[in-house]
Structure formats: structure tokens, C-alpha cells
XYZ file of C-alpha atoms in Angstrom:
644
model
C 0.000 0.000 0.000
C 1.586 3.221 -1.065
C 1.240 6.696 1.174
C -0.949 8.032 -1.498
C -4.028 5.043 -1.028
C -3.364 5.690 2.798
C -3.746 9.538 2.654
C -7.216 8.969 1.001
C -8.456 5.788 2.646
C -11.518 7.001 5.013
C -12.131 5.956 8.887
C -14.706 3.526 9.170
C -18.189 4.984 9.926
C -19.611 3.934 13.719
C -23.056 2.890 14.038
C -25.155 4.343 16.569
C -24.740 1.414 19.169
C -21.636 1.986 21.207
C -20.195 -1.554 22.120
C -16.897 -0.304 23.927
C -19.136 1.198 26.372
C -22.382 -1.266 26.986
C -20.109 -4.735 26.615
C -18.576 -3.396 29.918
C -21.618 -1.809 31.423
C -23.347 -5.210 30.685
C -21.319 -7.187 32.461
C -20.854 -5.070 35.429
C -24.642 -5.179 35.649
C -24.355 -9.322 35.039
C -22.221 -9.503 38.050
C -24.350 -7.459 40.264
C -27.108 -9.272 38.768
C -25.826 -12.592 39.956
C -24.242 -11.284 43.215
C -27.764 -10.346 44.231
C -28.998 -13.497 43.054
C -26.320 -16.083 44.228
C -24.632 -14.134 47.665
C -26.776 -11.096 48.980
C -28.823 -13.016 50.938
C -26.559 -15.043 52.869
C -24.481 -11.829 53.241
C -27.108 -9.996 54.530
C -27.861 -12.757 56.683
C -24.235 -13.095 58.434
C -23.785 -9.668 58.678
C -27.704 -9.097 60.459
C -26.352 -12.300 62.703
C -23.499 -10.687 63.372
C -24.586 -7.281 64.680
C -27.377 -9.063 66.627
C -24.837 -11.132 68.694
C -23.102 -8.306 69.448
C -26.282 -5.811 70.632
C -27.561 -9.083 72.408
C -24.068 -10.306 74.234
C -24.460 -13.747 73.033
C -25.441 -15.529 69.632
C -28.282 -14.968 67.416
C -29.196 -17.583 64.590
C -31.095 -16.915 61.344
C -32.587 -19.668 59.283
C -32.603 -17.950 55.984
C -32.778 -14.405 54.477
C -35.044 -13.874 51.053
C -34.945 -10.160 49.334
C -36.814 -9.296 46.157
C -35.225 -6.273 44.159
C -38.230 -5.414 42.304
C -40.593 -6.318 45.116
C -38.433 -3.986 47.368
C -38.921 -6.594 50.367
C -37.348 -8.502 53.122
C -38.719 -11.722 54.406
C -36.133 -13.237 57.717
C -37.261 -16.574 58.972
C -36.779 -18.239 62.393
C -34.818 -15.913 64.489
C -33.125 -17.485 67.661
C -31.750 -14.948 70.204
C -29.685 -16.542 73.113
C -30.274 -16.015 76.454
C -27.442 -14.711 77.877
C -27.956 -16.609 81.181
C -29.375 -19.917 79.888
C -27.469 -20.561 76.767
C -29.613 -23.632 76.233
C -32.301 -21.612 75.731
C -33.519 -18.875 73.740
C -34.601 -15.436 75.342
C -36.942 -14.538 72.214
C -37.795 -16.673 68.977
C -39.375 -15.105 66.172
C -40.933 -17.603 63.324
C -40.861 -15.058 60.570
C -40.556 -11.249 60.106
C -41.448 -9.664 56.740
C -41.823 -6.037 55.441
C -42.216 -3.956 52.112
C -39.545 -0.855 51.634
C -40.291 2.325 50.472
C -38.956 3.037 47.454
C -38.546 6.725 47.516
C -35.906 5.759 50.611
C -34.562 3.411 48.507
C -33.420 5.327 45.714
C -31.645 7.631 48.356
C -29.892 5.399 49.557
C -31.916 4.577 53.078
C -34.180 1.761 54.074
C -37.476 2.204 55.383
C -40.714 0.709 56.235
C -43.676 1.759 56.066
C -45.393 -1.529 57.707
C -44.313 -4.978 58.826
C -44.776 -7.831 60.270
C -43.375 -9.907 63.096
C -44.951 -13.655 63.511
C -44.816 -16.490 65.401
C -43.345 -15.240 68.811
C -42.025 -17.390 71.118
C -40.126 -17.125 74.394
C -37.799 -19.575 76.733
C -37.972 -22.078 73.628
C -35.035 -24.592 73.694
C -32.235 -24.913 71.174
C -30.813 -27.587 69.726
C -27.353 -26.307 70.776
C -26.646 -23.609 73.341
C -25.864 -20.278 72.003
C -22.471 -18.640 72.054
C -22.287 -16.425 74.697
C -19.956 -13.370 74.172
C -17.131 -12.826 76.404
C -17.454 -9.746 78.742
C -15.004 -6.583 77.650
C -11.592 -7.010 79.594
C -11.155 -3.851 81.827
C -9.615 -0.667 80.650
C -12.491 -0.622 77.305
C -15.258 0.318 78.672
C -15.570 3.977 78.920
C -15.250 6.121 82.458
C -19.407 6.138 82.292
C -19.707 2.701 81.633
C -17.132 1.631 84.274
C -18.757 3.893 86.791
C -22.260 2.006 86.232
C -20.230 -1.533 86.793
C -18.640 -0.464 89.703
C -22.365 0.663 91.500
C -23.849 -3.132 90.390
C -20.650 -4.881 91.955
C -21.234 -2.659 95.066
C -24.861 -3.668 95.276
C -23.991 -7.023 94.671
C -21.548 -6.871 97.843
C -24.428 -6.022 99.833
C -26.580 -8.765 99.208
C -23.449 -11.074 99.719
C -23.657 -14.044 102.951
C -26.121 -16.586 103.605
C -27.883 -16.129 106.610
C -29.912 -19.171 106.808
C -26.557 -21.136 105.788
C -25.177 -19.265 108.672
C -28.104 -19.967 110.983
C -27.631 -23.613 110.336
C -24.192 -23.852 110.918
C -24.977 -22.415 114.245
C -27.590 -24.474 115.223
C -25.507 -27.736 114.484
C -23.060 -27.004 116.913
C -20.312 -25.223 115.449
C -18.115 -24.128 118.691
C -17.078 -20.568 118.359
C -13.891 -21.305 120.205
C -12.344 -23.477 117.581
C -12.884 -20.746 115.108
C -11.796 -18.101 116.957
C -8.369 -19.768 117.751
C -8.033 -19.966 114.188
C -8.646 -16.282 113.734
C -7.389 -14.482 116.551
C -4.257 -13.266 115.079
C -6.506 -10.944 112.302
C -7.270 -8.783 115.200
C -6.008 -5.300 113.931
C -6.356 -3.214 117.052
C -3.519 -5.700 119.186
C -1.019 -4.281 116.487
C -2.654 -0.782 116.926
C -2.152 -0.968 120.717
C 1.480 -1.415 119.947
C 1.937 1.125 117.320
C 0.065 3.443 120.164
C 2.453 2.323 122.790
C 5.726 3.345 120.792
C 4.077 6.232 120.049
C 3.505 7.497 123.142
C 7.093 6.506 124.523
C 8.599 8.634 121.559
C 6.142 11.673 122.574
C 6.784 11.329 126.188
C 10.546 12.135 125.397
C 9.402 15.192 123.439
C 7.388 16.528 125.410
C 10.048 16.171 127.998
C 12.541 18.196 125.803
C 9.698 20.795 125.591
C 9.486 20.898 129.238
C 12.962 21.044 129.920
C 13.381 24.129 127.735
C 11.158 26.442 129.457
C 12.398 28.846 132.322
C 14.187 26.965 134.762
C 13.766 28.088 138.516
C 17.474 29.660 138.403
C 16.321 32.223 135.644
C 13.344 33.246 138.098
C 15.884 33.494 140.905
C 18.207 35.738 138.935
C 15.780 37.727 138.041
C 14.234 38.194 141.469
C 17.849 39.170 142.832
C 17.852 41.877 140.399
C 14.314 42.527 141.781
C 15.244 42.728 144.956
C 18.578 45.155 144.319
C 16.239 47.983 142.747
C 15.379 50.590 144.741
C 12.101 51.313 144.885
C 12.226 54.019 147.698
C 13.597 57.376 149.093
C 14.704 58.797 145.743
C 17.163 61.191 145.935
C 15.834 62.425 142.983
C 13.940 62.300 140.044
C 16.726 61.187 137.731
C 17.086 58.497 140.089
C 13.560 57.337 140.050
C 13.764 57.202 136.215
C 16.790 55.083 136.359
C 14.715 52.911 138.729
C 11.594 52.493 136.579
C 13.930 51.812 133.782
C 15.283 49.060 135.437
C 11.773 48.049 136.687
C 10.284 47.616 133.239
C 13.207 45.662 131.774
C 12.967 43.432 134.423
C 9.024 42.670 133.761
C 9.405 42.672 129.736
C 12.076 39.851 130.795
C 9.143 37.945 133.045
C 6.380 38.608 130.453
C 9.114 36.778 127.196
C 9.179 33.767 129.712
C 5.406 33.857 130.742
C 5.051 33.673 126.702
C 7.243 31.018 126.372
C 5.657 28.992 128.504
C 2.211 29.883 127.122
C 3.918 28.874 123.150
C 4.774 25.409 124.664
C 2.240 24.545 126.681
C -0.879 25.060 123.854
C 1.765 23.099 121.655
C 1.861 20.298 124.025
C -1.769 20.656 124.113
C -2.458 20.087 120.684
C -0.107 16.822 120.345
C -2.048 15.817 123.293
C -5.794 16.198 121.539
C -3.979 14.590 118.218
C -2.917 11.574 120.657
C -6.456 11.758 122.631
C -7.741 11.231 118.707
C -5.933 8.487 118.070
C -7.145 6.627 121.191
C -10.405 7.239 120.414
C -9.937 6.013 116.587
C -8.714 2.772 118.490
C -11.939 2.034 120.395
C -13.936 2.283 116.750
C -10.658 -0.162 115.701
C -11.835 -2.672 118.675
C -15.757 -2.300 117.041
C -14.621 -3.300 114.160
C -12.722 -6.018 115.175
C -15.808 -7.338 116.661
C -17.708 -6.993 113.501
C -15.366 -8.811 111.322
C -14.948 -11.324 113.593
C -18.496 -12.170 114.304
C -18.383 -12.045 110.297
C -15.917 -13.979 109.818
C -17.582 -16.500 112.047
C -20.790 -16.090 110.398
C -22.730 -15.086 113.082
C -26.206 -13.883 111.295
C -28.347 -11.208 112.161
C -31.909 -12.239 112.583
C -33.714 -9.194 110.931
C -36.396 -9.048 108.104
C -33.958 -7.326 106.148
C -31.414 -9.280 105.956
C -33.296 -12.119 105.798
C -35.313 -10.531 102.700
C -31.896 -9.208 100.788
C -30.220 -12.639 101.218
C -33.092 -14.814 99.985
C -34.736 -12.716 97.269
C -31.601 -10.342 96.568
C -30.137 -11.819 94.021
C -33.713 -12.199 91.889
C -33.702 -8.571 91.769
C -30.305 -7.890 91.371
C -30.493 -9.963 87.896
C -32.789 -7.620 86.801
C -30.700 -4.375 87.380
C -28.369 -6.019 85.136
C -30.469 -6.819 82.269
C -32.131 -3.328 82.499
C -28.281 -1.986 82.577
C -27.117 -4.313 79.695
C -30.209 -3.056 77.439
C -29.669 0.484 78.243
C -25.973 0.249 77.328
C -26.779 -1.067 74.219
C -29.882 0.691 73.201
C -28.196 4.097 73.710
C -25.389 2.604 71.772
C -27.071 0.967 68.669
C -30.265 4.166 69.055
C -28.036 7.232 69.855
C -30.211 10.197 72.073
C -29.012 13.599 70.470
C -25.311 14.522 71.501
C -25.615 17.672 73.842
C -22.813 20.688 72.660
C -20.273 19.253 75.508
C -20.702 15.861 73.833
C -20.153 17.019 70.447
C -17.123 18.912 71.808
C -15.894 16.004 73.160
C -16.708 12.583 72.456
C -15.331 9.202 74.244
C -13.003 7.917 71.628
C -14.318 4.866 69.179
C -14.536 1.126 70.139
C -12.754 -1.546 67.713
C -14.941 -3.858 66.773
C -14.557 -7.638 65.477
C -13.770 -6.890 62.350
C -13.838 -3.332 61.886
C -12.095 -0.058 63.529
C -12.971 3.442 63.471
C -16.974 5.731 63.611
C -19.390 6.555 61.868
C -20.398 10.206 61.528
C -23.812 11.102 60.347
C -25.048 14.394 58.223
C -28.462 14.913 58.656
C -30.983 16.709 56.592
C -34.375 18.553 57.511
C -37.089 15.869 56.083
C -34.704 13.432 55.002
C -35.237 9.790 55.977
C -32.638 7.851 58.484
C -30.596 5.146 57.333
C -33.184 2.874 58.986
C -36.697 3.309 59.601
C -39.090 0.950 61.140
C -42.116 3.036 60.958
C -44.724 0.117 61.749
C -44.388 -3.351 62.856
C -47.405 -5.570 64.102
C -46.655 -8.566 65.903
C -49.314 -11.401 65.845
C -48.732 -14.833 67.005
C -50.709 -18.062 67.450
C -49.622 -21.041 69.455
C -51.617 -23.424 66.784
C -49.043 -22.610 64.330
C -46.004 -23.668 66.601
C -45.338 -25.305 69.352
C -43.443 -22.880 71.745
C -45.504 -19.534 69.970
C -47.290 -17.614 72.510
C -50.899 -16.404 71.633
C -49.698 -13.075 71.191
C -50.428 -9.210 69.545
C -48.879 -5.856 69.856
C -47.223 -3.328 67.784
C -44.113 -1.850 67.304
C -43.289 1.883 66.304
C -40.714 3.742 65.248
C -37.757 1.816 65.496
C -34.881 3.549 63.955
C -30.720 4.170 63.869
C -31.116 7.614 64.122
C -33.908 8.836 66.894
C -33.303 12.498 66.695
C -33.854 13.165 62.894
C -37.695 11.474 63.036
C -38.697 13.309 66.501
C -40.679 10.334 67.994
C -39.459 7.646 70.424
C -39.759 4.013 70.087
C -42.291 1.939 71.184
C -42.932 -1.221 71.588
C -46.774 -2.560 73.329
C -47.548 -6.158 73.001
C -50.500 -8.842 75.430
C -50.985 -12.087 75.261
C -50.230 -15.802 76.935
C -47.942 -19.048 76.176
C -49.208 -21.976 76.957
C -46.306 -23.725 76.476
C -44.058 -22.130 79.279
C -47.656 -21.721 81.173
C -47.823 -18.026 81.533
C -50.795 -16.658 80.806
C -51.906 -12.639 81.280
C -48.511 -10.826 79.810
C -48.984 -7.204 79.266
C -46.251 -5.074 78.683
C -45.065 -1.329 77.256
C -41.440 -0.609 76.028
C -41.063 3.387 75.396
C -37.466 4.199 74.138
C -36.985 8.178 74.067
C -33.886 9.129 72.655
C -34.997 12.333 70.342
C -33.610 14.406 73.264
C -30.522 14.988 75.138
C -31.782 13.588 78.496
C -31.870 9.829 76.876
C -35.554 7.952 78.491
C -36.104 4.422 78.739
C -39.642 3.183 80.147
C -40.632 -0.712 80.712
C -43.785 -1.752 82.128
C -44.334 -5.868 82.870
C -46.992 -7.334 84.271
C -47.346 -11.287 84.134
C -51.247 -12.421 85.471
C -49.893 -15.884 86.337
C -46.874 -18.232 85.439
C -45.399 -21.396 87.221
C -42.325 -21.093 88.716
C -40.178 -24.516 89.336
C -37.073 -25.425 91.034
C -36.305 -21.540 92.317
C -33.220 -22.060 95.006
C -33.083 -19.408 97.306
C -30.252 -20.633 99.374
C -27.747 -23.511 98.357
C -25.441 -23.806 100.663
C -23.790 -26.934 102.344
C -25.458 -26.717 105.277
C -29.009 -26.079 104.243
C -30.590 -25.815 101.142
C -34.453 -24.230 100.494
C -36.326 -22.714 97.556
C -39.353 -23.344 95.722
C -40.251 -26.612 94.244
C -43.351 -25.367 92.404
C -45.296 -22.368 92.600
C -47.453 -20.248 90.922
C -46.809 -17.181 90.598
C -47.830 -13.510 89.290
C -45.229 -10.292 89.044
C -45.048 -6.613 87.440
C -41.737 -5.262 86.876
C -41.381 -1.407 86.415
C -37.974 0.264 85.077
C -37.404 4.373 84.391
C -34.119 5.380 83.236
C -33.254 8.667 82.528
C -29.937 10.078 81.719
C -27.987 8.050 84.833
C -31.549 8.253 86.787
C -32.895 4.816 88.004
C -35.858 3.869 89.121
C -36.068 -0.072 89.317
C -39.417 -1.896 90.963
C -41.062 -4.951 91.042
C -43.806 -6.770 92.950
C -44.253 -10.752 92.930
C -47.130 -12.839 94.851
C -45.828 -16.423 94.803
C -49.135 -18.827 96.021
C -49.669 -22.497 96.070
C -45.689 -22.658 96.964
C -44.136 -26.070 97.650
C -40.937 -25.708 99.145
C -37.644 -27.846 98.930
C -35.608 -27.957 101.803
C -32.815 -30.135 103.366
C -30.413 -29.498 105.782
C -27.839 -31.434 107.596
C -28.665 -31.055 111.000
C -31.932 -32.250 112.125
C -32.631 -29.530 114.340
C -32.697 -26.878 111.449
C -34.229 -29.405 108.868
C -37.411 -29.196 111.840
C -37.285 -25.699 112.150
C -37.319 -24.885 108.707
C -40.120 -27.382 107.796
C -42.214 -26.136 110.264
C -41.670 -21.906 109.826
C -41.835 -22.573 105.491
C -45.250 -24.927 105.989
C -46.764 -22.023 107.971
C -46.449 -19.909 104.503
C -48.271 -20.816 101.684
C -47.944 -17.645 100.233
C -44.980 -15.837 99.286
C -45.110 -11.732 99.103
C -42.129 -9.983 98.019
C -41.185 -6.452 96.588
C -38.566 -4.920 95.689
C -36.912 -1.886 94.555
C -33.557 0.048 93.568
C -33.176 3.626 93.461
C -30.591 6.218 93.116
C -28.406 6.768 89.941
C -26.194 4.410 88.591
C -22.929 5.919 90.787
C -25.184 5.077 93.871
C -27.739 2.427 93.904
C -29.572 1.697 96.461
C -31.821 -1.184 96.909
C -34.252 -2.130 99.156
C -36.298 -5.855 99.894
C -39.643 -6.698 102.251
C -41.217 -10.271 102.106
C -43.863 -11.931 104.763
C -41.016 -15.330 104.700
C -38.450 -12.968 105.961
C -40.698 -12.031 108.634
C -41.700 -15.888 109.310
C -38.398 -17.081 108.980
C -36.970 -14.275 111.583
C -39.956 -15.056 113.879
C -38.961 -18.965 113.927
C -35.289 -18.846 114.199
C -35.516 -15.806 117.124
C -36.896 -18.471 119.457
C -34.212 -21.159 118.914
C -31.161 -19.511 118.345
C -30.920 -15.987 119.713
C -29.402 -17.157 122.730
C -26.903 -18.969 120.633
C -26.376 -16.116 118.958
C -25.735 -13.887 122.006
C -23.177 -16.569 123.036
C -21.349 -16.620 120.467
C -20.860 -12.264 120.409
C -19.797 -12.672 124.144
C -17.125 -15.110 122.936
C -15.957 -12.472 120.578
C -16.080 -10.197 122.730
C -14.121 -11.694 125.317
C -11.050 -12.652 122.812
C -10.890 -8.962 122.118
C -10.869 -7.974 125.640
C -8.570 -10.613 126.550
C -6.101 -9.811 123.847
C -5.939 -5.957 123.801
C -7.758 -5.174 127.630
C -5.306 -5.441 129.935
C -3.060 -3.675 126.912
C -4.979 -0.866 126.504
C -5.908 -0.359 130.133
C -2.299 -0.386 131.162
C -1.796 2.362 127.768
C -4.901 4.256 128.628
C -3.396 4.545 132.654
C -0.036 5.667 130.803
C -1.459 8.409 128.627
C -3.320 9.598 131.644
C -0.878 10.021 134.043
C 1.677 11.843 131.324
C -0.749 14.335 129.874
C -1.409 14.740 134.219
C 2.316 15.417 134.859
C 2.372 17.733 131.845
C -0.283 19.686 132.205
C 0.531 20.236 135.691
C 4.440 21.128 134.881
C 3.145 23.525 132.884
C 0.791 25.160 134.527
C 2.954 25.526 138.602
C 6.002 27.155 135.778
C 3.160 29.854 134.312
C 2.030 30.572 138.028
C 5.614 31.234 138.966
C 6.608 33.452 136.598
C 3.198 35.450 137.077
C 3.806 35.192 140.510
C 7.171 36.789 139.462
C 5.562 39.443 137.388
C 2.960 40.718 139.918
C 5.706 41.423 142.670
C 7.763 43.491 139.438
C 4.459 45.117 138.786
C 4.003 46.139 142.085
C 7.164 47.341 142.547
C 6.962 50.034 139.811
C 4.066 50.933 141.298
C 5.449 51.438 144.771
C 8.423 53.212 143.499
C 5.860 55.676 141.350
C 3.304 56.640 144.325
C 6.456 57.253 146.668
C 7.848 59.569 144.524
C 4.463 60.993 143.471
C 3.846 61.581 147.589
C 7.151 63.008 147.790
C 6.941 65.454 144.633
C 3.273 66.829 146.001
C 4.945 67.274 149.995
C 7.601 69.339 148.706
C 5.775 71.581 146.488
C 3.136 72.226 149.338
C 6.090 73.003 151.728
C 7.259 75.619 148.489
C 3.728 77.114 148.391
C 3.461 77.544 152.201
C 7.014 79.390 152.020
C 6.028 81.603 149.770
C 2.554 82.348 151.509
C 4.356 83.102 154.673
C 6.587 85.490 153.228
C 4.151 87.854 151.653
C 5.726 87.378 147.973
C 2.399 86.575 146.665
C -0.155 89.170 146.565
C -3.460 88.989 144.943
């Protein structure tokens, strides 16, 4: 081909379809196409069971996941959520939830629903394999609000600590205080106190001593009274030599008054090591109280009153639900965020790593835009017929959404109805989750007409074990949290009770049989204030009462006993000790005080005879100033000088 034909050879002509671009745009939309088709739905299925273990604490199980592109809808079938204290079981079990999206949310990029619904509802259904239950964070990851709230449940959880009936029992079958006190009589702190006291006092009473030793000895006082006694104080020649007297007079007494200050200096010194010592004696007589108290713990020796009895039965029933409310707060003000307030968007706790991800997510709201997630309507209906752990049950749920603040509205969640299965019958209950504002509000009403409770141990110790057999029972729970608010309370009625109870001594096995038999019905409520830095909680139930009533009569004496035993180790080991340091202390601060006080009497003593000196010297010489200008005055009468 020569360069002529290729200067007037033409390009080629396209056509009007363009292949280099829609071959590639093809199969880009192929592969979507088939990703959606083949993997989306077990994607979206691992990644839903994955964020639902971690909001729940322990495993969550979906059967299968169906979405329809052009049917914009979600269908999620058999939901297992683990309960986190039973991992046998499951807390919740949903059979099937289903919903339509809007499309207008879709094509921005959000997901919400205008209406769906939640079926087949099930709770304390069994698995087939117990759930995975998430390890707890180690220390140092929670943040300084979160570790404030842990620290206030392990504190009320301390309080509710012992086992009084275990203790009771352990009395009553002859446990002999003795042996365990030999075994424990070297814990007592105040015997090393006594000692610490004892040196103490030995290096003070050498101190003080040097204090003593350098205020005005009796010598000084004596010199200074010789140079009293060599003034004259009397038939001046003249005034120059009265002046040189008072001079002398005054230097004298400004010497007395130094010492006299001296003296005052060290003695209200010596008085205030003396209060700081009388301080520490007294801190050692609330030392010897407390010895007492942790020996007569340490020995177990129970206190028979209602509340005590009530916090150590029933405690730890009510305890289990201030976690669980704590737990769900934590993580719906987590996963549901209230609106920041301007000190939180200021300053924010830094992000937490997750599984497989690290770093935060920062939302951009717009007026009348949708969230990323939107529940707006959910209705649950369920019917027993259709499986066999579903409750007969209704209620609807509102508003659920990622983003509370940007739709205005708070959550809600009302639902009624009864499983047969677990035999509960007369459930009622209203979740309200408020976190539009910055004072974050969560609100859960329970009430449960009548369930059976089985195999409820109360105490399980080795002494003595009791709890309820079979019972039946009906309860209402109430929780209000607000900001770090909490208001936690819950009353149970517990009839037709049959207890179990076994003991090891015969003695208590008769006394509890016959106190428990007595009380057919079991009252109890409960409740736990205060904020979540400072909880307090508080128990009354008619078996504490009962059980107080029936031990008081067999074992108070016992009881008594055993505190004078205590009592008498402590006196024994630190009595004669702190008698002989108490007789010590007395007679010191005795010889001190009264050192200090003969050596300020003295030298006042001193300074009153200087004082009254000057004074003599001055009305002498006054009386002799006034005779000699009369005797002037008369002269000069007499001779007729003066004439008026």
C-alpha cells in the first residue's frame, strides 16, 4: 500500500450502538445481577447475625434471608436470640418477620418501612445447641461512664453477699465458736494498733520532755528576782534616780512577760499533740468495734432481721434484673443514639474496635430526610396453633430507627398475650425508648397475670438448702431510666408454693419445715433507686418475717453466746493492753499539764511582785513630789511674795 491510497483511505463509519461502552456496562450489571442473586442473601444474613450477637451479648441464629429487588422486600425466617444466662435456651424466637420498603428511601440510599410484620413469637424455647455467649469486655475498654455504672452493680452485689440461713444452720448444728476463733485471733487489727500506740507514746513522752525542759528553769526566776530585789524602789534622791529605777523596773518585767510567753507557746503546743494523741485513742476504740464486727463475720454469726433475711433470699432475683435493664440500656443508647448535647459534640469518648472493623461513623443529617433505617410500623401477631413454643400473642411496634433524633418520635414497643407452652398466661407489657432528646428515656412496664415457677433455690449452701419446688406465681416489673436516673421496681405474689428444703442437722431441717409450711404464700417487693454511681436497693417479704420469727426463738441465745465469745477474745487480747496504755497516757498528759501550769504561776507570781514594785516606786515619789511643792507654796505664803 503506497502513502498516497493511505492519505485517502476514510475511517470507518460507527453505528449508533456503542459496544466499547455497553459490553462493559453489561457485564458489570451481570455480576451485580448474579451477586444479588447467588450471595446477597446469605451476606445480609451473616452480617444481620453478626450485629445481633453483638447488641444481644451472646449468639443470634437466622434460618434464611429472602430479598426481592423489584418487590423492594425482606422476608427473615426463624430468628433465635440466646439467652445470655441460659445458653440452652432462647430469650426470644421469632418464626418469621417480613416487610415492604419504600422506594422513595430506597433510591436515596436509606431503608425504610412503612409496615411490617413480626410472627410467630415465642419465648424460653429450647435450642438444639446452646448459644455462644460473648465474652465480657476485659477492663480498661469500657468507657469512664460505663465503668462507673459496673462499679455501682458490683457494690450492690456486695451487699446482698452471705447466707444467713446457711449461717443460721451452721450455728444451730453445733459449730463451737472457740475453735474458730483460735483460728482467727491473730486478724485482730487493734492488738497491732495498741502497739503502734504504745511506741508512740514513749517517743512523745521524750518530746514533750525536751519541751518541758526548755522552758524557764527556777534559776532564771531566781536571777531575776535578785535583780528585783537590788532595785530601789524608795527614798529617791531624785527624780533622775527614780527614772533610772523604773527603767530598770520595766526591763525586768518585759524579761518575766518573754518567759510567761514562752511557757504559754509550749504549753498550747503540748496541748495540741495531746488532743492529736487523745484522737488516736479514740480512733482505736472504733478499731476494737470493728474487730468485733469482722470477727463475728468472719464467724458467720447472722443477724436475725427481716432485712437481711429478705436481701439474702430474694436479693439476688432482683439484682439480675438491674443487670439486664443496665445491659439493654448500654446497648440501646449505643445501637439508638439520644441527640449529643454541645459538651458531647465537643468532646466525644473515643471509638470502640470492633470484630472486624475499627474506626466511627459520623452522620449528616438533613431537615425531612429519611434515616438510614426506619421501622415506621411493625405488628406482631402470634398463634400457638401454628407452633409449638408460639405464645398467643399481639402488639405493635413503632418507630424503630438508627437515628432517633432526625424522626422526633421515640420508640415503642406494646404487646398482650399468653404461652401456653411455658404456662404463663396474662402478659402485658409497654417498652417506650426516648432518645430524640438529650436527656436519653427508657420506660418498661411488665406485668405477668400468672406463670409457674419450678425449682427456684433461694439458698444452696452446704449446710441447708431451700427454695421453691413449684409455685405459681404472678409479678409486674417497672424500670425508668433517665440520663444516669434509676428507678427499678417490682412486685411478685408467689401462692400455692411447695418448698424444697434439706439441711444437715436435724434440728434446722425441723425448724425450717415447720416456719416454710406455715407460709403458703410468698409476698415480696422490691426496689432500687438512686443513679447508677449510687444504687440503692431495698427488699420486704412476709417469709423474711416468718423465717426471723422462727429462728428468734431457737437460736438468739446462741447467737448472744457466740458475740460474748468475741467479745471476750478482744478484751482478753488488747484489755489489759490498753488499760495499762490508757493509765499511761493519763498520768503523762497529768504530769504535763501540771508542769506547765505551777512554771506559768511562777513566773506570774514573778511578774505581779515586778508590777508592784513600779508601782510602789511611782506613788512614793508621786507623795514626795506633792509634799515638797506644798512646803514651796506655804514658804512663799508666809513670806508675803504673793499678793493677789
Amino acid at each position: 500500500m503506497t502513502e498516497e491510497t493511505i492519505k485517502t483511505k476514510k475511517p470507518k463509519r460507527k453505528g449508533p450502538i456503542r459496544w466499547e461502552a455497553i459490553v462493559p456496562f453489561a457485564i458489570f450489571v451481570a455480576l451485580v445481577y448474579i451477586y444479588f442473586a447467588l450471595f446477597f442473601d446469605s451476606h445480609l444474613r451473616k452480617g444481620i447475625e453478626f450485629i445481633g450477637t453483638h447488641a444481644n451479648g451472646a449468639e443470634v441464629n437466622i434460618d434464611d434471608v429472602d430479598t426481592s429487588f423489584w418487590g423492594a422486600s425482606l422476608q427473615i425466617k426463624n430468628i433465635q436470640v440466646t439467652d445470655v444466662d441460659e445458653p440452652q435456651k432462647n430469650k426470644v424466637q421469632i418464626g418469621e418477620i417480613k416487610w415492604r420498603m419504600i422506594w422513595d428511601a430506597l433510591l436515596r440510599g436509606k431503608i425504610a418501612v412503612a409496615d411490617a410484620g413480626i410472627l410467630e413469637v415465642g419465648i424460653g424455647t429450647p435450642r438444639k445447641t446452646p448459644g455462644r455467649v460473648l465474652p465480657k469486655p476485659p477492663p480498661g475498654t469500657q468507657s469512664a461512664t460505663e465503668g462507673i455504672r459496673e462499679a455501682a452493680v458490683q457494690q450492690l452485689e456486695k451487699k446482698i453477699e452471705g447466707n444467713v440461713i446457711g449461717d443460721i444452720a451452721a450455728i444451730l448444728g453445733g459449730t463451737d465458736p472457740n475453735d474458730q476463733l483460735k483460728n482467727i485471733e491473730a486478724s485482730i487489727k487493734s492488738t497491732l494498733r495498741i502497739k503502734e500506740l504504745q511506741t508512740e507514746l514513749q517517743n512523745k513522752e521524750k518530746e514533750w520532755k525536751e519541751r518541758l525542759a526548755s522552758l524557764p528553769a527556777s534559776k532564771d526566776l531566781k536571777d531575776l528576782n535578785e535583780r528585783l530585789k537590788g532595785v530601789k524602789v524608795g527614798n529617791f534622791k531624785d527624780p533622775k534616780e527614780l527614772q533610772a529605777s523604773l527603767k530598770e523596773l520595766d526591763t525586768i518585767f518585759k524579761e518575766a512577760d518573754a518567759k510567761v510567753k514562752s511557757v504559754e507557746s509550749t504549753g498550747k503546743s503540748l496541748n495540741t499533740d495531746v488532743n492529736v494523741y487523745q484522737k488516736s485513742l479514740s480512733d482505736l476504740e472504733a478499731m476494737v468495734k470493728q474487730d468485733i464486727d469482722d470477727l463475728e463475720s468472719r464467724l458467720q454469726i447472722p443477724k436475725l432481721d427481716v432485712k437481711s433475711m429478705a436481701m439474702n433470699l430474694f436479693g439476688p432475683m432482683l439484682l439480675t434484673k438491674v443487670k439486664q435493664a443496665k445491659f439493654y440500656m448500654e446497648k440501646g443508647r449505643q445501637y439508638l443514639p439520644p441527640k449529643k448535647t454541645p459538651e458531647e459534640k465537643a468532646k466525644y469518648d473515643p471509638p470502640k474496635p470492633h470484630e472486624r472493623i475499627a474506626g466511627r461513623n459520623y452522620k449528616f443529617g438533613r431537615p425531612n430526610s429519611y434515616p438510614l433505617f426506619w421501622l415506621q410500623k411493625a405488628e406482631l401477631s402470634s398463634n400457638p396453633k401454628n407452633s409449638e413454643y408460639s405464645g398467643d400473642v399481639s402488639g405493635t411496634l413503632k418507630n424503630l430507627t438508627d437515628d432517633p433524633p432526625s424522626i422526633g418520635v421515640p420508640t415503642t414497643l406494646t404487646f398482650k398475650g399468653d404461652f401456653p407452652k411455658q404456662d404463663m398466661s396474662g402478659v402485658l407489657g409497654e417498652v417506650v425508648v426516648d432518645h430524640t432528646t438529650e436527656r436519653p428515656l427508657e420506660k418498661l412496664t411488665v406485668k405477668v397475670g400468672d406463670f409457674r415457677l419450678k425449682g427456684q433455690s433461694l439458698v444452696d449452701s452446704t449446710d441447708v438448702k431451700l427454695g421453691f419446688a413449684d409455685a405459681r406465681a404472678a409479678s409486674e416489673l417497672k424500670v425508668q431510666l433517665q440520663e444516669e436516673n434509676v428507678e427499678i421496681s417490682s412486685r411478685s405474689e408467689f401462692t400455692n408454693v411447695k418448698y424444697d428444703v434439706s439441711a444437715q442437722n436435724k434440728n434446722v431441717q425441723e425448724i425450717l419445715t415447720n416456719v416454710i409450711n406455715s407460709v403458703p404464700t410468698v409476698t415480696l417487693n422490691g426496689a432500687v433507686t438512686g443513679t447508677w454511681a449510687n444504687l440503692d436497693l431495698s427488699l420486704n417479704s412476709n417469709l423474711g418475717v416468718e423465717l426471723q420469727k422462727g429462728f428468734e426463738r431457737e437460736i438468739q441465745a446462741k447467737i448472744t453466746e457466740a458475740k460474748a465469745k468475741v467479745r471476750a477474745l478482744v478484751d482478753e487480747k488488747i484489755g489489759a493492753e490498753k488499760e495499762k496504755l490508757m493509765a499511761q497516757y493519763k498520768k503523762i498528759e497529768s504530769q504535763l499539764k501540771g508542769q506547765v501550769a505551777a512554771k506559768q504561776d511562777e513566773i506570774n507570781k514573778f511578774k505581779g511582785q515586778v508590777d508592784d514594785a513600779k508601782k510602789k516606786a511611782t506613788k512614793e515619789q508621786t507623795k514626795k513630789l506633792e509634799g515638797e511643792a506644798k512646803k514651796g507654796l506655804d514658804k512663799l505664803l508666809k513670806g508675803g511674795k504673793l499678793k493677789f
